[in-house]
Tab-separated table of C-alpha atoms in Angstrom:
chain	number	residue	atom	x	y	z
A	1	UNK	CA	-162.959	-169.603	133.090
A	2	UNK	CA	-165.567	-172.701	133.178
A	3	UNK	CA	-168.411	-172.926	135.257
A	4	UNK	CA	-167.471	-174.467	138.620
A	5	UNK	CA	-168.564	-178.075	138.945
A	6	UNK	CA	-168.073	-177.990	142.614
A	7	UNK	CA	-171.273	-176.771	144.772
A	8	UNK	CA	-171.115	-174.427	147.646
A	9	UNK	CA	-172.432	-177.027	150.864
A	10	UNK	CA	-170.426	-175.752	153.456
A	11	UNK	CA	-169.921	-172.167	155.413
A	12	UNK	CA	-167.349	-171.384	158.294
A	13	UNK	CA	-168.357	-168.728	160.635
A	14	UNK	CA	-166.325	-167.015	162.885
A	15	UNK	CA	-168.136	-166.536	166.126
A	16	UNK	CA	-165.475	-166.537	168.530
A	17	UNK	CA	-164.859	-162.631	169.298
A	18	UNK	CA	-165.593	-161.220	172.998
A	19	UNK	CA	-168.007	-158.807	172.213
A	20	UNK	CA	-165.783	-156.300	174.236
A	21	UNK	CA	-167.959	-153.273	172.872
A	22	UNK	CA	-171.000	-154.806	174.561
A	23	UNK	CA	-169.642	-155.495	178.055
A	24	UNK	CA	-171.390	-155.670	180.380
A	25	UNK	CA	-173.590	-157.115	178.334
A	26	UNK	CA	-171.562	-159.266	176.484
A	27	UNK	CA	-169.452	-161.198	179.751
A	28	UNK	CA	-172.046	-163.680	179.989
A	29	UNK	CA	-173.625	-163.585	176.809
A	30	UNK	CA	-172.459	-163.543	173.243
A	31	UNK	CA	-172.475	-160.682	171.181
A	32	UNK	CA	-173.683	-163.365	168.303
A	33	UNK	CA	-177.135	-163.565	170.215
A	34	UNK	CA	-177.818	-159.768	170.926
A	35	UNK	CA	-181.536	-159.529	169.294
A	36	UNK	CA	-182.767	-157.934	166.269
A	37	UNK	CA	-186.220	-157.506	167.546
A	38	UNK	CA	-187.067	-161.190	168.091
A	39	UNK	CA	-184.416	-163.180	166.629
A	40	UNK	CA	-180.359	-163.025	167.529
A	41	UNK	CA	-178.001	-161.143	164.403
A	42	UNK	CA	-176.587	-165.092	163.843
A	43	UNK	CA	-179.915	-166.426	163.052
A	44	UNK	CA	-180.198	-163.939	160.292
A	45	UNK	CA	-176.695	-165.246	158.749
A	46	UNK	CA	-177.359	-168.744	159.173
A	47	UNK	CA	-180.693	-168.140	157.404
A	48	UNK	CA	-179.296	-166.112	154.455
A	49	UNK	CA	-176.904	-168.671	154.555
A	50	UNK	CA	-179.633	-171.457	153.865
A	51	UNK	CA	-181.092	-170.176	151.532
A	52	UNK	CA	-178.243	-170.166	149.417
A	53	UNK	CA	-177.963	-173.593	149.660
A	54	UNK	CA	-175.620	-174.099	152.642
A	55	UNK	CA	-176.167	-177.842	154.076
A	56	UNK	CA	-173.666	-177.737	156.969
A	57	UNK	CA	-172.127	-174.385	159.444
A	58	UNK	CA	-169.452	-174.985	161.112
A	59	UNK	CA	-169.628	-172.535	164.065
A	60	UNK	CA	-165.999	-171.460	165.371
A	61	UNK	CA	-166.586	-170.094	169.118
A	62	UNK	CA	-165.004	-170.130	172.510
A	63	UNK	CA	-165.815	-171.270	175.890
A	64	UNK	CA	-168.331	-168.127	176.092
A	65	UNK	CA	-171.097	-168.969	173.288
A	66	UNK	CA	-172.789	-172.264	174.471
A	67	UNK	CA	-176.194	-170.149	173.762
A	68	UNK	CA	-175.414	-170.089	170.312
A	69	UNK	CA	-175.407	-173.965	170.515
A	70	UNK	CA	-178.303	-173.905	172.789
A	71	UNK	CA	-180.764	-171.463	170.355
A	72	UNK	CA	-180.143	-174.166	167.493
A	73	UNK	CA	-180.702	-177.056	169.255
A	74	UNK	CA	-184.157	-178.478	169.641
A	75	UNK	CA	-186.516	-176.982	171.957
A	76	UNK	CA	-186.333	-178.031	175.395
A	77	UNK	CA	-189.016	-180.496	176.364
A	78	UNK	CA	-190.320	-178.121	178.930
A	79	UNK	CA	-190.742	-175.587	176.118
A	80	UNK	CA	-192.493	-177.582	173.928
A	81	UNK	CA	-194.746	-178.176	176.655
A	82	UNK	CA	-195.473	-175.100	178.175
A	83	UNK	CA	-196.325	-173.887	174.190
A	84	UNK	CA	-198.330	-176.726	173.596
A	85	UNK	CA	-200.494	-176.420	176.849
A	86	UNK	CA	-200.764	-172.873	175.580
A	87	UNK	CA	-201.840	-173.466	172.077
A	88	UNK	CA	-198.809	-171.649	170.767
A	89	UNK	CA	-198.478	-174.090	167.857
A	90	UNK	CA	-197.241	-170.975	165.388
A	91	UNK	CA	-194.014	-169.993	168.241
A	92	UNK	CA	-193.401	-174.151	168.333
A	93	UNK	CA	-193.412	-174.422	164.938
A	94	UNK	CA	-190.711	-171.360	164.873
A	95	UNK	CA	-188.228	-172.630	167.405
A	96	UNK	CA	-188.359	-176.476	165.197
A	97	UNK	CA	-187.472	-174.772	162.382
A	98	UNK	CA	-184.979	-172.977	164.179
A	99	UNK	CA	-183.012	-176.530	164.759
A	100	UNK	CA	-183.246	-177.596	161.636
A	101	UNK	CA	-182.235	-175.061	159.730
A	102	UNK	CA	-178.758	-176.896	159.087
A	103	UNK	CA	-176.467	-179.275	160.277
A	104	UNK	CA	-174.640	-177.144	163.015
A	105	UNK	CA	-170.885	-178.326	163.504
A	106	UNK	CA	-169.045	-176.274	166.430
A	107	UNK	CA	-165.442	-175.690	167.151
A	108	UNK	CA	-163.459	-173.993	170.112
A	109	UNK	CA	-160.845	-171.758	168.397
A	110	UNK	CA	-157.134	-172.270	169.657
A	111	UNK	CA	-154.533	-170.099	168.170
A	112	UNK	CA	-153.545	-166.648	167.522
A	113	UNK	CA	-156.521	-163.637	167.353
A	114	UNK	CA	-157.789	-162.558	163.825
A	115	UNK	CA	-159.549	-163.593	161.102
A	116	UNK	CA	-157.516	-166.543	159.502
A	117	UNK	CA	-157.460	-168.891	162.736
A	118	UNK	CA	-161.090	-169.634	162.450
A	119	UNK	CA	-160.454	-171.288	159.071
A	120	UNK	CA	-157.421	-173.062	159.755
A	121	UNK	CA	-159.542	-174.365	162.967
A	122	UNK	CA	-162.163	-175.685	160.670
A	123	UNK	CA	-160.203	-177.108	157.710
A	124	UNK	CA	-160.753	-180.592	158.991
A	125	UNK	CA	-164.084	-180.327	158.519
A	126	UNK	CA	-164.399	-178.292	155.259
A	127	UNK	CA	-161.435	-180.888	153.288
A	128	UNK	CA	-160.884	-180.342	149.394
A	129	UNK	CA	-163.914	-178.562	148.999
A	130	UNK	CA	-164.743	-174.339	148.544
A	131	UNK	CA	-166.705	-173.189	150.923
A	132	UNK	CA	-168.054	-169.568	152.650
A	133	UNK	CA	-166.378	-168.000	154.727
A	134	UNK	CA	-168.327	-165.183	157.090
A	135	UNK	CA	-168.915	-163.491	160.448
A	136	UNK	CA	-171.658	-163.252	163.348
A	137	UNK	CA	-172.082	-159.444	163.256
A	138	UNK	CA	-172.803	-157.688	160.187
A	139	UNK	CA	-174.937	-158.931	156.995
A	140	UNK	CA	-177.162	-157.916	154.178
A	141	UNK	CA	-180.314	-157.552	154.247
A	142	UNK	CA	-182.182	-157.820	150.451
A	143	UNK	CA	-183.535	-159.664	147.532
A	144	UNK	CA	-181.624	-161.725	146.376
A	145	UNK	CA	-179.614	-162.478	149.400
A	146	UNK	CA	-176.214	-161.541	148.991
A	147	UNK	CA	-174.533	-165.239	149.296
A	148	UNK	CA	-177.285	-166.059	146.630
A	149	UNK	CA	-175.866	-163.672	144.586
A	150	UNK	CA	-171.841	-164.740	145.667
A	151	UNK	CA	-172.858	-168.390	145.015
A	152	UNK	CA	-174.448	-167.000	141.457
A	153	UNK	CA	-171.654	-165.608	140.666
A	154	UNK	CA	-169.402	-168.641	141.396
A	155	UNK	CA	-171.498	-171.275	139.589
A	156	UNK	CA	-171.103	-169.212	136.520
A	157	UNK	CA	-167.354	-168.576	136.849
A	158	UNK	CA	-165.584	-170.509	139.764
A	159	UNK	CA	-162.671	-169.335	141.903
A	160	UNK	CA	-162.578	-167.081	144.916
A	161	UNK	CA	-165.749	-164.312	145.509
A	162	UNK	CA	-165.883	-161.324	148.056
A	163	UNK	CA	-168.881	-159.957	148.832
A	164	UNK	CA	-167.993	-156.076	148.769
A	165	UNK	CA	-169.885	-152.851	149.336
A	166	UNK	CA	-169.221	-149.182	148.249
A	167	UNK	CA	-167.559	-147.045	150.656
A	168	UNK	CA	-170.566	-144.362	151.811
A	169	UNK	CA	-168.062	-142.322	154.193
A	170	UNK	CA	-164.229	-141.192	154.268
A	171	UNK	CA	-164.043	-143.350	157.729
A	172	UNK	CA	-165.106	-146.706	156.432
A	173	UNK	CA	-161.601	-146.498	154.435
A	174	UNK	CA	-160.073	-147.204	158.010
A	175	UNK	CA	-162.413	-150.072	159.137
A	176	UNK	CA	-162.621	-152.338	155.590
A	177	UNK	CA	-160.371	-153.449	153.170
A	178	UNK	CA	-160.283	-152.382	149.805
A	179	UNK	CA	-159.855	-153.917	146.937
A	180	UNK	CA	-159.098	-152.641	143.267
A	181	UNK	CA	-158.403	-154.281	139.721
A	182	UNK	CA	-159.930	-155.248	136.377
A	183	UNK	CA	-163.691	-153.804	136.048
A	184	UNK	CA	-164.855	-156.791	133.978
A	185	UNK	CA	-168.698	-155.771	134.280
A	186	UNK	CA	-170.858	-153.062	136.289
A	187	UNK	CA	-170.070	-154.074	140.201
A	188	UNK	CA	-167.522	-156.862	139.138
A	189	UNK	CA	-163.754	-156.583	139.214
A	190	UNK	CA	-160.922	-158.982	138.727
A	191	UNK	CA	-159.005	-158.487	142.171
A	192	UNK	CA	-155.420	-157.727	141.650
A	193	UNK	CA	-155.242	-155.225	145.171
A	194	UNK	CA	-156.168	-156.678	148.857
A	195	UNK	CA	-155.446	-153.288	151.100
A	196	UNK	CA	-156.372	-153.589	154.903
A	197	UNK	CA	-157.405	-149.994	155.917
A	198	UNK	CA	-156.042	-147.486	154.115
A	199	UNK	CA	-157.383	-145.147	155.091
A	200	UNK	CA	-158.939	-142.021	153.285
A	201	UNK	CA	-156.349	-140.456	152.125
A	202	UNK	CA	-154.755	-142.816	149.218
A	203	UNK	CA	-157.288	-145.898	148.766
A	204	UNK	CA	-156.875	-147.887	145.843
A	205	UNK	CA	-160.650	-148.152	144.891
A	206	UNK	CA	-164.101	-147.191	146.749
A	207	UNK	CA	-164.802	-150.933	146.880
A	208	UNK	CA	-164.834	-152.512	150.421
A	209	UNK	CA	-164.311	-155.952	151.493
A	210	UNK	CA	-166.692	-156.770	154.128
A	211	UNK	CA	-168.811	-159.681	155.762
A	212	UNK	CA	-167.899	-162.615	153.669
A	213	UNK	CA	-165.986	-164.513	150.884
A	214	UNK	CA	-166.357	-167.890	148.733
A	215	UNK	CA	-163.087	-169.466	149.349
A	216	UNK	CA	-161.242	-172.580	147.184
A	217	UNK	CA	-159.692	-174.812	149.706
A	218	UNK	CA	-156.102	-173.934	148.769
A	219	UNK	CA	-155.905	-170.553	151.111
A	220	UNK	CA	-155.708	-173.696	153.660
A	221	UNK	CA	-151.956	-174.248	152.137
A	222	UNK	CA	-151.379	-170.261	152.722
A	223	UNK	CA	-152.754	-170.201	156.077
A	224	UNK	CA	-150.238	-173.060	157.269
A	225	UNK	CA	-147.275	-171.634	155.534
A	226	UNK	CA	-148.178	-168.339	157.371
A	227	UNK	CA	-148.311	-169.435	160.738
A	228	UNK	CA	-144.930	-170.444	162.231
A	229	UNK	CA	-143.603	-166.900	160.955
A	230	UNK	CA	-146.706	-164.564	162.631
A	231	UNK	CA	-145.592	-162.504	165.700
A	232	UNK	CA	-148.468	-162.231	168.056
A	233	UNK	CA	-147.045	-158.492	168.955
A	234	UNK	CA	-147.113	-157.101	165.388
A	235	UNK	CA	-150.814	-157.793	165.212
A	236	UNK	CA	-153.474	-160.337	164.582
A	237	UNK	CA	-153.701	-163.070	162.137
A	238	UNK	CA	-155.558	-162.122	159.618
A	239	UNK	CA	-156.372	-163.837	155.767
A	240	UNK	CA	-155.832	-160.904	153.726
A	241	UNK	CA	-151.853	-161.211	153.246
A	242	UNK	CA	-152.777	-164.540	152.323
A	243	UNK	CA	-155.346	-163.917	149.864
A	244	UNK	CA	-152.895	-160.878	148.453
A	245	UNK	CA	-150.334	-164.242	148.124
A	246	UNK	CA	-152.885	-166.205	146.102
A	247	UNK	CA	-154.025	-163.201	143.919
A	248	UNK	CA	-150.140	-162.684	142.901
A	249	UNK	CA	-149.153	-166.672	142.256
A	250	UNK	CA	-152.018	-166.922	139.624
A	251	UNK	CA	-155.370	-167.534	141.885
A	252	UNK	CA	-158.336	-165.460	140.744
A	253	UNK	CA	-160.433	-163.733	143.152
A	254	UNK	CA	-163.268	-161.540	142.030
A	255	UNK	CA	-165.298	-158.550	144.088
A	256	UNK	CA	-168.795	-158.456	143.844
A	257	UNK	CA	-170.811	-155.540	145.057
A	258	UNK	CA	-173.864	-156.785	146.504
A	259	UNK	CA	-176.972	-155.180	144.347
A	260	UNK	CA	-179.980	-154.592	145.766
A	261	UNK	CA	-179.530	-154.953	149.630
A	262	UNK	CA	-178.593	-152.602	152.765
A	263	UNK	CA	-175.262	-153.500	154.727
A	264	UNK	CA	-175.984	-153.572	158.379
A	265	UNK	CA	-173.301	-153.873	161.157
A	266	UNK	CA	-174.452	-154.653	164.658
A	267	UNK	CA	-170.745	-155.055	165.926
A	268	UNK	CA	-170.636	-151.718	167.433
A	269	UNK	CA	-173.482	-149.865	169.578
A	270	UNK	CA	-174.566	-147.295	167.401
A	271	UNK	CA	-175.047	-149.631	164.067
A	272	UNK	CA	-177.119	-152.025	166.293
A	273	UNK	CA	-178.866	-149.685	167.484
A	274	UNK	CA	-179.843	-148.723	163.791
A	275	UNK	CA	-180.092	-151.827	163.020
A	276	UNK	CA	-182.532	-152.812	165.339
A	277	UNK	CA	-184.451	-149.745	164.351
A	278	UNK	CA	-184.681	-150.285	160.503
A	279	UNK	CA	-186.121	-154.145	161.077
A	280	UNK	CA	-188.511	-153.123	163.754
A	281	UNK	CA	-190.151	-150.378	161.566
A	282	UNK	CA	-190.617	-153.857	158.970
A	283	UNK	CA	-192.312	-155.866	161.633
A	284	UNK	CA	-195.725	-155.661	160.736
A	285	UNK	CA	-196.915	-156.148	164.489
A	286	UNK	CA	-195.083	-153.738	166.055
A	287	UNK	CA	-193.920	-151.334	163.302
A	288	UNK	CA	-196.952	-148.646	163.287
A	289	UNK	CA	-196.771	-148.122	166.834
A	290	UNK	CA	-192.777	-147.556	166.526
A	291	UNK	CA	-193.509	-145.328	164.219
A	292	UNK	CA	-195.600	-143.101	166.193
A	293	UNK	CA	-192.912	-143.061	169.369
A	294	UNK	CA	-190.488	-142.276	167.170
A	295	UNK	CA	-192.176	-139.078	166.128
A	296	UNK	CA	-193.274	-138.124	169.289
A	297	UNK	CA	-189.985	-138.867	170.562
A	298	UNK	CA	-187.680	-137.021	167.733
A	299	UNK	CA	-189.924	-133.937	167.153
């Protein structure tokens, strides 16, 4: 296949989710915004996100997350005030950068739960053009980021990408989907298999599907043609079928195990917790103290 022509500009994420593992943290306050030592799990997306080149993130969230608007707006003027009477030019210079990170576009999602209504919601904004597709919980952490490497891997060859990770434990087969086909180099496959949670005891590969995808715009087409005939009570309405649909009409997806990076999930207590952990011990100000408590506290 040629070399796409196209450019990745624009990301989707799907921020819309209650946070229900959270509560009671999470009934006034999105789960999005829960901090990784001194900046909210989103910022870290939306920053891996820039880096890849991504000009414009559209934000998909409900009536619940106006702090995720707030945090990447521009400071308030009585912030900028109070740091600048305080000489805090370094923290004012952080919370500008903060707002311009991107252009910020946000949605309210209307339509049935799971993962294919937050793209449906956005194709307006997204049009003809392929885009990424991710979530406000989990991420890689690494050199190079791993939408630098998706994006990589798209300019060289086009079509569809998911970013995929090996499966480390037999439960993981019931949380991901897995994917299986063509090896066509070391941590590369053709995708000819989409399974959602298999679980461990038949999976078609070791290969999970997780935290994001390059998408072409046609899974729009699939999406539409998919939603009269979903029944709320057999489960939520997810992209995967769809994707499956594409993969077996002739569109080419490939999975691409992200190299060099650690897969983090703060969706659940116990990862964030870990999570939390793991980039506090890298903070330079904080991490030899952390260090210490933690051995006094584990010994």
């Amino acid at each position: 296949m040629q070399p796409s022509s196209v450019p990745i500009k624009k990301a989707v994420i799907a921020a819309a989710g209650f946070g229900t593992r959270f509560l009671p943290q999470t009934k006034s306050f999105p789960k999005e915004m829960l901090p990784i030592v001194d900046k909210p799990v989103i910022q870290y997306i939306v920053e891996e996100l820039v880096e890849a080149g991504i000009e414009d993130i559209v934000l998909v969230t409900g009536y619940h997350k106006r702090a995720i608007e707030d945090h990447f707006d521009a400071p308030s003027a009585d912030l900028v005030e109070k740091l600048e009477a305080s000489g805090k030019t370094k923290e004012l210079e952080i919370v500008n950068k903060v707002s311009n990170l991107a252009n910020f576009i946000y949605i309210r999602q209307k339509g049935h739960q799971g993962n294919a209504t937050p793209l449906i919601n956005a194709e307006h904004i997204i049009g003809n053009e392929p885009f990424i597709y991710t979530f406000a919980d989990d991420f890689f952490f690494g050199t190079p980021s791993r939408f630098k490497q998706m994006v990589d891997l798209y300019n060289q060859y086009g079509g569809n990408v998911l970013c995929c990770k090996k499966i480390n434990e037999p439960k993981e087969y019931s949380q991901y989907g897995i994917v299986a086909g063509e090896q066509i180099a070391d941590g590369l496959i053709n995708v000819k298999t989409i399974v959602e949670k298999p679980g461990p005891e038949n999976p078609p590969s070791d290969l999970a599907s997780v935290s994001g995808y390059i998408l072409q715009p046609e899974i729009f087409n699939y999406i539409r043609e998919a939603m009269p005939h979903h029944d709320p009570a057999t489960g939520e309405f997810t992209q995967q079928p769809m994707m499956q649909q594409m993969i077996n009409e002739g569109h080419i997806f490939r999975a691409l195990e992200i190299k060099n990076a650690k897969y983090y999930d703060s969706g659940n207590k116990l990862d964030y917790v870990k999570t939390v952990i793991d980039f506090a011990l890298r903070n330079p100000e904080i991490s030899e103290e952390l260090r210490e408590y933690l051995r006094k506290t584990v010994s």
